[in-house]
Amino acid sequence: MVIVFQSKPSLLAGGVVAGPLENRSIFSQYFDAVYDDERWQMKTNEQGHRKMIEEACDAAMKKMNVQGGDIDYLMGGDLVNQMTPTNFAARDLEIPFIGLFSACATSVSSVIIACLLTELGAANYSLAGASSQHNAIERQFRYPINYGAQKPQTAQWTVTAAGYALIGKHSEEYPSIEAATIGKSVDYGMDDPFHMGAAMAPAAFQTIQSHLQQRNQKIYHYDLILTGDLGQLGLKLLKGMLVENGVKNEELTLLRDAGAEFYGQDESFQSGASGAGCSAAVFFSYVLQQMRAGSYKRVLLVATGALLSPLSFQQGETIPCTAHAIEITMK
């Protein structure tokens, strides 16, 4: 379903902080901070995760010279059980809070909710985003960290990063969200948590196709269509689906993936990056800065999420996935 925002809420600022390994990202120059300690000097990974969220929100607010008391709503989520890092960050930030879980698609689903609240006139400022912390997520969804099991080449590396955007009323000085597509839950029968790109690619395809059709657009109407953490293999599958449905090969140069590019060509990260903080970090740093600089005028951001849990995997369930999109323009 496509939502057209008549008031065109603006992405006023982004705040992105990341862990030490993320300094190897090709996008690290755009981040607000890269910390030396993955736990942020806290006792546990989850406490460090909470601190990272708070730092990202603070970075976004400082850019617009606003404080927590000026923010009407906080929207966000993560991949830890019951989203406790985000819940505890909301406790410390003391901002009215809506917790959201769209897995790695939360970076965009939270922005969509923030835009709806702005459109309704219910919010002047909202913070929206997502995060992930490598150690906390890997031990929950895959092998225990200390076990040291070798991963297949289809696997992706969970990013330690938090990305939050400050959403406000329309201003021509800042990128604005014109439309959004809320994706369906798509399940193609994949059940391998080490091959998330293949599981999520059909959801990304469906959302992109739906958005373009309902908006009467083609891929070439955009300067960039950026998906979130399909990884190298998932991106290849998505491109194949689009070509099979009439997209020309030359148009595929406009299609990129945050997860596939996050760590460059470093093969130690297998198929690339993943995690709710992956797309959030790239969307709310690199993309926003490139739009403010005039490099991009129209962008479609498509965050993808695998809606599994440790329990569903252990019970032999397949992996339903979703993808949400926002269309952003800059005058």
PDB file of N, CA, C and O in Angstrom, residues 46-110:
ATOM      1  N   GLU A  46      24.136  -5.526  25.892  1.00  0.00           N
ATOM      2  CA  GLU A  46      22.815  -4.899  25.807  1.00  0.00           C
ATOM      3  C   GLU A  46      22.816  -3.489  26.392  1.00  0.00           C
ATOM      4  O   GLU A  46      22.143  -2.585  25.875  1.00  0.00           O
ATOM      5  N   GLN A  47      23.562  -3.273  27.463  1.00  0.00           N
ATOM      6  CA  GLN A  47      23.679  -1.930  28.026  1.00  0.00           C
ATOM      7  C   GLN A  47      24.418  -1.002  27.070  1.00  0.00           C
ATOM      8  O   GLN A  47      24.065   0.175  26.915  1.00  0.00           O
ATOM      9  N   GLY A  48      25.443  -1.536  26.419  1.00  0.00           N
ATOM     10  CA  GLY A  48      26.141  -0.755  25.409  1.00  0.00           C
ATOM     11  C   GLY A  48      25.251  -0.418  24.236  1.00  0.00           C
ATOM     12  O   GLY A  48      25.324   0.682  23.678  1.00  0.00           O
ATOM     13  N   HIS A  49      24.408  -1.367  23.872  1.00  0.00           N
ATOM     14  CA  HIS A  49      23.439  -1.154  22.792  1.00  0.00           C
ATOM     15  C   HIS A  49      22.504   0.001  23.148  1.00  0.00           C
ATOM     16  O   HIS A  49      22.241   0.890  22.323  1.00  0.00           O
ATOM     17  N   ARG A  50      22.023   0.005  24.377  1.00  0.00           N
ATOM     18  CA  ARG A  50      21.152   1.094  24.841  1.00  0.00           C
ATOM     19  C   ARG A  50      21.861   2.437  24.753  1.00  0.00           C
ATOM     20  O   ARG A  50      21.308   3.432  24.262  1.00  0.00           O
ATOM     21  N   LYS A  51      23.109   2.483  25.219  1.00  0.00           N
ATOM     22  CA  LYS A  51      23.882   3.722  25.200  1.00  0.00           C
ATOM     23  C   LYS A  51      24.077   4.222  23.772  1.00  0.00           C
ATOM     24  O   LYS A  51      24.009   5.422  23.506  1.00  0.00           O
ATOM     25  N   MET A  52      24.294   3.311  22.854  1.00  0.00           N
ATOM     26  CA  MET A  52      24.480   3.662  21.449  1.00  0.00           C
ATOM     27  C   MET A  52      23.238   4.343  20.876  1.00  0.00           C
ATOM     28  O   MET A  52      23.329   5.323  20.135  1.00  0.00           O
ATOM     29  N   ILE A  53      22.064   3.826  21.218  1.00  0.00           N
ATOM     30  CA  ILE A  53      20.809   4.437  20.762  1.00  0.00           C
ATOM     31  C   ILE A  53      20.686   5.871  21.287  1.00  0.00           C
ATOM     32  O   ILE A  53      20.328   6.798  20.548  1.00  0.00           O
ATOM     33  N   GLU A  54      20.984   6.038  22.559  1.00  0.00           N
ATOM     34  CA  GLU A  54      20.894   7.370  23.163  1.00  0.00           C
ATOM     35  C   GLU A  54      21.845   8.348  22.475  1.00  0.00           C
ATOM     36  O   GLU A  54      21.494   9.512  22.216  1.00  0.00           O
ATOM     37  N   GLU A  55      23.046   7.891  22.163  1.00  0.00           N
ATOM     38  CA  GLU A  55      24.036   8.753  21.504  1.00  0.00           C
ATOM     39  C   GLU A  55      23.578   9.143  20.101  1.00  0.00           C
ATOM     40  O   GLU A  55      23.778  10.284  19.663  1.00  0.00           O
ATOM     41  N   ALA A  56      22.978   8.204  19.376  1.00  0.00           N
ATOM     42  CA  ALA A  56      22.496   8.502  18.023  1.00  0.00           C
ATOM     43  C   ALA A  56      21.366   9.533  18.056  1.00  0.00           C
ATOM     44  O   ALA A  56      21.336  10.471  17.253  1.00  0.00           O
ATOM     45  N   CYS A  57      20.434   9.359  18.981  1.00  0.00           N
ATOM     46  CA  CYS A  57      19.334  10.325  19.117  1.00  0.00           C
ATOM     47  C   CYS A  57      19.868  11.705  19.492  1.00  0.00           C
ATOM     48  O   CYS A  57      19.420  12.732  18.952  1.00  0.00           O
ATOM     49  N   ASP A  58      20.823  11.721  20.408  1.00  0.00           N
ATOM     50  CA  ASP A  58      21.415  12.986  20.841  1.00  0.00           C
ATOM     51  C   ASP A  58      22.116  13.688  19.685  1.00  0.00           C
ATOM     52  O   ASP A  58      22.014  14.911  19.537  1.00  0.00           O
ATOM     53  N   ALA A  59      22.820  12.924  18.841  1.00  0.00           N
ATOM     54  CA  ALA A  59      23.518  13.511  17.696  1.00  0.00           C
ATOM     55  C   ALA A  59      22.538  14.161  16.727  1.00  0.00           C
ATOM     56  O   ALA A  59      22.797  15.257  16.201  1.00  0.00           O
ATOM     57  N   ALA A  60      21.403  13.493  16.477  1.00  0.00           N
ATOM     58  CA  ALA A  60      20.401  14.052  15.569  1.00  0.00           C
ATOM     59  C   ALA A  60      19.793  15.334  16.141  1.00  0.00           C
ATOM     60  O   ALA A  60      19.602  16.328  15.418  1.00  0.00           O
ATOM     61  N   MET A  61      19.492  15.331  17.429  1.00  0.00           N
ATOM     62  CA  MET A  61      18.883  16.514  18.053  1.00  0.00           C
ATOM     63  C   MET A  61      19.836  17.708  18.052  1.00  0.00           C
ATOM     64  O   MET A  61      19.429  18.849  17.793  1.00  0.00           O
ATOM     65  N   LYS A  62      21.099  17.464  18.337  1.00  0.00           N
ATOM     66  CA  LYS A  62      22.070  18.558  18.400  1.00  0.00           C
ATOM     67  C   LYS A  62      22.208  19.284  17.069  1.00  0.00           C
ATOM     68  O   LYS A  62      22.450  20.493  17.032  1.00  0.00           O
ATOM     69  N   LYS A  63      22.050  18.576  15.976  1.00  0.00           N
ATOM     70  CA  LYS A  63      22.198  19.196  14.659  1.00  0.00           C
ATOM     71  C   LYS A  63      21.109  20.229  14.387  1.00  0.00           C
ATOM     72  O   LYS A  63      21.301  21.147  13.584  1.00  0.00           O
ATOM     73  N   MET A  64      19.961  20.070  15.039  1.00  0.00           N
ATOM     74  CA  MET A  64      18.870  21.024  14.865  1.00  0.00           C
ATOM     75  C   MET A  64      18.652  21.866  16.108  1.00  0.00           C
ATOM     76  O   MET A  64      17.650  22.583  16.219  1.00  0.00           O
ATOM     77  N   ASN A  65      19.576  21.742  17.060  1.00  0.00           N
ATOM     78  CA  ASN A  65      19.520  22.538  18.291  1.00  0.00           C
ATOM     79  C   ASN A  65      18.194  22.354  19.025  1.00  0.00           C
ATOM     80  O   ASN A  65      17.571  23.322  19.487  1.00  0.00           O
ATOM     81  N   VAL A  66      17.762  21.081  19.115  1.00  0.00           N
ATOM     82  CA  VAL A  66      16.575  20.768  19.893  1.00  0.00           C
ATOM     83  C   VAL A  66      16.963  19.797  21.006  1.00  0.00           C
ATOM     84  O   VAL A  66      18.014  19.148  20.951  1.00  0.00           O
ATOM     85  N   GLN A  67      16.112  19.715  22.021  1.00  0.00           N
ATOM     86  CA  GLN A  67      16.372  18.844  23.159  1.00  0.00           C
ATOM     87  C   GLN A  67      15.253  17.825  23.300  1.00  0.00           C
ATOM     88  O   GLN A  67      14.222  17.906  22.615  1.00  0.00           O
ATOM     89  N   GLY A  68      15.457  16.875  24.207  1.00  0.00           N
ATOM     90  CA  GLY A  68      14.469  15.826  24.392  1.00  0.00           C
ATOM     91  C   GLY A  68      13.080  16.342  24.679  1.00  0.00           C
ATOM     92  O   GLY A  68      12.086  15.772  24.221  1.00  0.00           O
ATOM     93  N   GLY A  69      12.994  17.433  25.420  1.00  0.00           N
ATOM     94  CA  GLY A  69      11.691  18.006  25.747  1.00  0.00           C
ATOM     95  C   GLY A  69      10.967  18.578  24.551  1.00  0.00           C
ATOM     96  O   GLY A  69       9.751  18.817  24.605  1.00  0.00           O
ATOM     97  N   ASP A  70      11.699  18.801  23.434  1.00  0.00           N
ATOM     98  CA  ASP A  70      11.086  19.325  22.210  1.00  0.00           C
ATOM     99  C   ASP A  70      10.532  18.222  21.321  1.00  0.00           C
ATOM    100  O   ASP A  70       9.808  18.500  20.358  1.00  0.00           O
ATOM    101  N   ILE A  71      10.895  16.975  21.617  1.00  0.00           N
ATOM    102  CA  ILE A  71      10.514  15.846  20.773  1.00  0.00           C
ATOM    103  C   ILE A  71       9.171  15.278  21.237  1.00  0.00           C
ATOM    104  O   ILE A  71       8.974  14.982  22.409  1.00  0.00           O
ATOM    105  N   ASP A  72       8.247  15.152  20.307  1.00  0.00           N
ATOM    106  CA  ASP A  72       6.910  14.669  20.643  1.00  0.00           C
ATOM    107  C   ASP A  72       6.843  13.153  20.747  1.00  0.00           C
ATOM    108  O   ASP A  72       6.123  12.613  21.600  1.00  0.00           O
ATOM    109  N   TYR A  73       7.579  12.450  19.872  1.00  0.00           N
ATOM    110  CA  TYR A  73       7.532  10.996  19.871  1.00  0.00           C
ATOM    111  C   TYR A  73       8.893  10.404  19.515  1.00  0.00           C
ATOM    112  O   TYR A  73       9.646  10.983  18.727  1.00  0.00           O
ATOM    113  N   LEU A  74       9.150   9.251  20.095  1.00  0.00           N
ATOM    114  CA  LEU A  74      10.304   8.437  19.749  1.00  0.00           C
ATOM    115  C   LEU A  74       9.787   7.113  19.204  1.00  0.00           C
ATOM    116  O   LEU A  74       9.001   6.427  19.857  1.00  0.00           O
ATOM    117  N   MET A  75      10.222   6.757  17.978  1.00  0.00           N
ATOM    118  CA  MET A  75       9.854   5.489  17.352  1.00  0.00           C
ATOM    119  C   MET A  75      11.122   4.715  17.052  1.00  0.00           C
ATOM    120  O   MET A  75      12.062   5.267  16.474  1.00  0.00           O
ATOM    121  N   GLY A  76      11.150   3.450  17.428  1.00  0.00           N
ATOM    122  CA  GLY A  76      12.337   2.672  17.118  1.00  0.00           C
ATOM    123  C   GLY A  76      12.233   1.247  17.599  1.00  0.00           C
ATOM    124  O   GLY A  76      11.258   0.855  18.251  1.00  0.00           O
ATOM    125  N   GLY A  77      13.266   0.473  17.268  1.00  0.00           N
ATOM    126  CA  GLY A  77      13.300  -0.908  17.700  1.00  0.00           C
ATOM    127  C   GLY A  77      14.644  -1.539  17.400  1.00  0.00           C
ATOM    128  O   GLY A  77      15.506  -0.933  16.758  1.00  0.00           O
ATOM    129  N   ASP A  78      14.816  -2.769  17.869  1.00  0.00           N
ATOM    130  CA  ASP A  78      16.047  -3.514  17.637  1.00  0.00           C
ATOM    131  C   ASP A  78      15.689  -4.992  17.570  1.00  0.00           C
ATOM    132  O   ASP A  78      14.512  -5.355  17.506  1.00  0.00           O
ATOM    133  N   LEU A  79      16.695  -5.857  17.597  1.00  0.00           N
ATOM    134  CA  LEU A  79      16.482  -7.290  17.402  1.00  0.00           C
ATOM    135  C   LEU A  79      16.603  -8.117  18.672  1.00  0.00           C
ATOM    136  O   LEU A  79      16.389  -9.326  18.649  1.00  0.00           O
ATOM    137  N   VAL A  80      16.948  -7.484  19.788  1.00  0.00           N
ATOM    138  CA  VAL A  80      17.078  -8.195  21.050  1.00  0.00           C
ATOM    139  C   VAL A  80      15.679  -8.533  21.580  1.00  0.00           C
ATOM    140  O   VAL A  80      14.714  -7.813  21.313  1.00  0.00           O
ATOM    141  N   ASN A  81      15.588  -9.620  22.346  1.00  0.00           N
ATOM    142  CA  ASN A  81      14.290 -10.033  22.877  1.00  0.00           C
ATOM    143  C   ASN A  81      13.510  -8.867  23.490  1.00  0.00           C
ATOM    144  O   ASN A  81      14.015  -8.150  24.343  1.00  0.00           O
ATOM    145  N   GLN A  82      12.271  -8.706  23.031  1.00  0.00           N
ATOM    146  CA  GLN A  82      11.375  -7.644  23.502  1.00  0.00           C
ATOM    147  C   GLN A  82      11.972  -6.237  23.315  1.00  0.00           C
ATOM    148  O   GLN A  82      11.540  -5.286  23.951  1.00  0.00           O
ATOM    149  N   MET A  83      12.975  -6.104  22.456  1.00  0.00           N
ATOM    150  CA  MET A  83      13.568  -4.797  22.130  1.00  0.00           C
ATOM    151  C   MET A  83      14.011  -4.047  23.388  1.00  0.00           C
ATOM    152  O   MET A  83      13.829  -2.832  23.500  1.00  0.00           O
ATOM    153  N   THR A  84      14.588  -4.763  24.333  1.00  0.00           N
ATOM    154  CA  THR A  84      14.931  -4.131  25.602  1.00  0.00           C
ATOM    155  C   THR A  84      15.947  -2.992  25.487  1.00  0.00           C
ATOM    156  O   THR A  84      15.814  -1.997  26.218  1.00  0.00           O
ATOM    157  N   PRO A  85      16.970  -3.050  24.615  1.00  0.00           N
ATOM    158  CA  PRO A  85      17.855  -1.890  24.515  1.00  0.00           C
ATOM    159  C   PRO A  85      17.115  -0.604  24.135  1.00  0.00           C
ATOM    160  O   PRO A  85      17.350   0.456  24.722  1.00  0.00           O
ATOM    161  N   THR A  86      16.198  -0.723  23.175  1.00  0.00           N
ATOM    162  CA  THR A  86      15.426   0.459  22.767  1.00  0.00           C
ATOM    163  C   THR A  86      14.473   0.891  23.875  1.00  0.00           C
ATOM    164  O   THR A  86      14.298   2.096  24.133  1.00  0.00           O
ATOM    165  N   ASN A  87      13.850  -0.059  24.532  1.00  0.00           N
ATOM    166  CA  ASN A  87      12.941   0.269  25.638  1.00  0.00           C
ATOM    167  C   ASN A  87      13.671   1.022  26.748  1.00  0.00           C
ATOM    168  O   ASN A  87      13.160   2.012  27.298  1.00  0.00           O
ATOM    169  N   PHE A  88      14.857   0.545  27.084  1.00  0.00           N
ATOM    170  CA  PHE A  88      15.616   1.184  28.159  1.00  0.00           C
ATOM    171  C   PHE A  88      16.168   2.540  27.725  1.00  0.00           C
ATOM    172  O   PHE A  88      16.274   3.461  28.545  1.00  0.00           O
ATOM    173  N   ALA A  89      16.508   2.679  26.454  1.00  0.00           N
ATOM    174  CA  ALA A  89      16.936   3.988  25.949  1.00  0.00           C
ATOM    175  C   ALA A  89      15.777   4.978  26.027  1.00  0.00           C
ATOM    176  O   ALA A  89      15.957   6.142  26.399  1.00  0.00           O
ATOM    177  N   ALA A  90      14.574   4.511  25.690  1.00  0.00           N
ATOM    178  CA  ALA A  90      13.384   5.371  25.787  1.00  0.00           C
ATOM    179  C   ALA A  90      13.140   5.796  27.230  1.00  0.00           C
ATOM    180  O   ALA A  90      12.723   6.934  27.495  1.00  0.00           O
ATOM    181  N   ARG A  91      13.406   4.880  28.159  1.00  0.00           N
ATOM    182  CA  ARG A  91      13.277   5.220  29.581  1.00  0.00           C
ATOM    183  C   ARG A  91      14.196   6.382  29.943  1.00  0.00           C
ATOM    184  O   ARG A  91      13.789   7.331  30.629  1.00  0.00           O
ATOM    185  N   ASP A  92      15.434   6.326  29.469  1.00  0.00           N
ATOM    186  CA  ASP A  92      16.409   7.361  29.811  1.00  0.00           C
ATOM    187  C   ASP A  92      16.162   8.661  29.052  1.00  0.00           C
ATOM    188  O   ASP A  92      16.404   9.749  29.576  1.00  0.00           O
ATOM    189  N   LEU A  93      15.677   8.560  27.816  1.00  0.00           N
ATOM    190  CA  LEU A  93      15.431   9.758  27.011  1.00  0.00           C
ATOM    191  C   LEU A  93      14.169  10.497  27.462  1.00  0.00           C
ATOM    192  O   LEU A  93      14.013  11.692  27.190  1.00  0.00           O
ATOM    193  N   GLU A  94      13.255   9.780  28.092  1.00  0.00           N
ATOM    194  CA  GLU A  94      12.014  10.369  28.625  1.00  0.00           C
ATOM    195  C   GLU A  94      11.198  11.078  27.544  1.00  0.00           C
ATOM    196  O   GLU A  94      10.698  12.186  27.731  1.00  0.00           O
ATOM    197  N   ILE A  95      11.063  10.402  26.400  1.00  0.00           N
ATOM    198  CA  ILE A  95      10.259  10.904  25.290  1.00  0.00           C
ATOM    199  C   ILE A  95       9.111   9.921  25.066  1.00  0.00           C
ATOM    200  O   ILE A  95       9.320   8.706  25.136  1.00  0.00           O
ATOM    201  N   PRO A  96       7.880  10.376  24.823  1.00  0.00           N
ATOM    202  CA  PRO A  96       6.782   9.449  24.523  1.00  0.00           C
ATOM    203  C   PRO A  96       7.203   8.455  23.445  1.00  0.00           C
ATOM    204  O   PRO A  96       7.685   8.852  22.384  1.00  0.00           O
ATOM    205  N   PHE A  97       6.987   7.180  23.710  1.00  0.00           N
ATOM    206  CA  PHE A  97       7.677   6.131  22.959  1.00  0.00           C
ATOM    207  C   PHE A  97       6.711   5.136  22.333  1.00  0.00           C
ATOM    208  O   PHE A  97       5.774   4.664  22.973  1.00  0.00           O
ATOM    209  N   ILE A  98       6.965   4.818  21.057  1.00  0.00           N
ATOM    210  CA  ILE A  98       6.263   3.751  20.359  1.00  0.00           C
ATOM    211  C   ILE A  98       7.321   2.757  19.893  1.00  0.00           C
ATOM    212  O   ILE A  98       8.110   3.056  19.000  1.00  0.00           O
ATOM    213  N   GLY A  99       7.355   1.590  20.516  1.00  0.00           N
ATOM    214  CA  GLY A  99       8.294   0.556  20.108  1.00  0.00           C
ATOM    215  C   GLY A  99       7.788  -0.181  18.886  1.00  0.00           C
ATOM    216  O   GLY A  99       6.608  -0.518  18.782  1.00  0.00           O
ATOM    217  N   LEU A 100       8.681  -0.409  17.936  1.00  0.00           N
ATOM    218  CA  LEU A 100       8.300  -1.040  16.674  1.00  0.00           C
ATOM    219  C   LEU A 100       9.231  -2.200  16.361  1.00  0.00           C
ATOM    220  O   LEU A 100      10.443  -2.106  16.592  1.00  0.00           O
ATOM    221  N   PHE A 101       8.673  -3.266  15.823  1.00  0.00           N
ATOM    222  CA  PHE A 101       9.510  -4.368  15.359  1.00  0.00           C
ATOM    223  C   PHE A 101       9.141  -4.730  13.932  1.00  0.00           C
ATOM    224  O   PHE A 101       8.071  -5.277  13.672  1.00  0.00           O
ATOM    225  N   SER A 102      10.031  -4.396  13.011  1.00  0.00           N
ATOM    226  CA  SER A 102       9.944  -4.861  11.627  1.00  0.00           C
ATOM    227  C   SER A 102      11.272  -5.520  11.264  1.00  0.00           C
ATOM    228  O   SER A 102      11.682  -5.486  10.106  1.00  0.00           O
ATOM    229  N   ALA A 103      11.950  -6.064  12.297  1.00  0.00           N
ATOM    230  CA  ALA A 103      13.290  -6.623  12.126  1.00  0.00           C
ATOM    231  C   ALA A 103      14.188  -5.554  11.501  1.00  0.00           C
ATOM    232  O   ALA A 103      14.168  -4.405  11.946  1.00  0.00           O
ATOM    233  N   CYS A 104      14.932  -5.898  10.469  1.00  0.00           N
ATOM    234  CA  CYS A 104      15.855  -4.933   9.871  1.00  0.00           C
ATOM    235  C   CYS A 104      15.154  -3.894   8.999  1.00  0.00           C
ATOM    236  O   CYS A 104      15.807  -3.010   8.435  1.00  0.00           O
ATOM    237  N   ALA A 105      13.836  -3.986   8.873  1.00  0.00           N
ATOM    238  CA  ALA A 105      13.066  -2.967   8.167  1.00  0.00           C
ATOM    239  C   ALA A 105      12.570  -1.871   9.101  1.00  0.00           C
ATOM    240  O   ALA A 105      11.887  -0.941   8.663  1.00  0.00           O
ATOM    241  N   THR A 106      12.926  -1.960  10.382  1.00  0.00           N
ATOM    242  CA  THR A 106      12.434  -1.003  11.370  1.00  0.00           C
ATOM    243  C   THR A 106      12.914   0.416  11.102  1.00  0.00           C
ATOM    244  O   THR A 106      12.224   1.390  11.433  1.00  0.00           O
ATOM    245  N   SER A 107      14.079   0.575  10.482  1.00  0.00           N
ATOM    246  CA  SER A 107      14.581   1.917  10.190  1.00  0.00           C
ATOM    247  C   SER A 107      13.616   2.721   9.340  1.00  0.00           C
ATOM    248  O   SER A 107      13.500   3.940   9.499  1.00  0.00           O
ATOM    249  N   VAL A 108      12.891   2.037   8.440  1.00  0.00           N
ATOM    250  CA  VAL A 108      11.942   2.738   7.565  1.00  0.00           C
ATOM    251  C   VAL A 108      10.525   2.711   8.131  1.00  0.00           C
ATOM    252  O   VAL A 108       9.801   3.708   8.040  1.00  0.00           O
ATOM    253  N   SER A 109      10.108   1.603   8.737  1.00  0.00           N
ATOM    254  CA  SER A 109       8.750   1.574   9.294  1.00  0.00           C
ATOM    255  C   SER A 109       8.579   2.644  10.367  1.00  0.00           C
ATOM    256  O   SER A 109       7.511   3.254  10.494  1.00  0.00           O
ATOM    257  N   SER A 110       9.645   2.912  11.137  1.00  0.00           N
ATOM    258  CA  SER A 110       9.565   3.953  12.165  1.00  0.00           C
ATOM    259  C   SER A 110       9.435   5.342  11.550  1.00  0.00           C
ATOM    260  O   SER A 110       8.704   6.200  12.058  1.00  0.00           O
TER     261      SER A 110
END
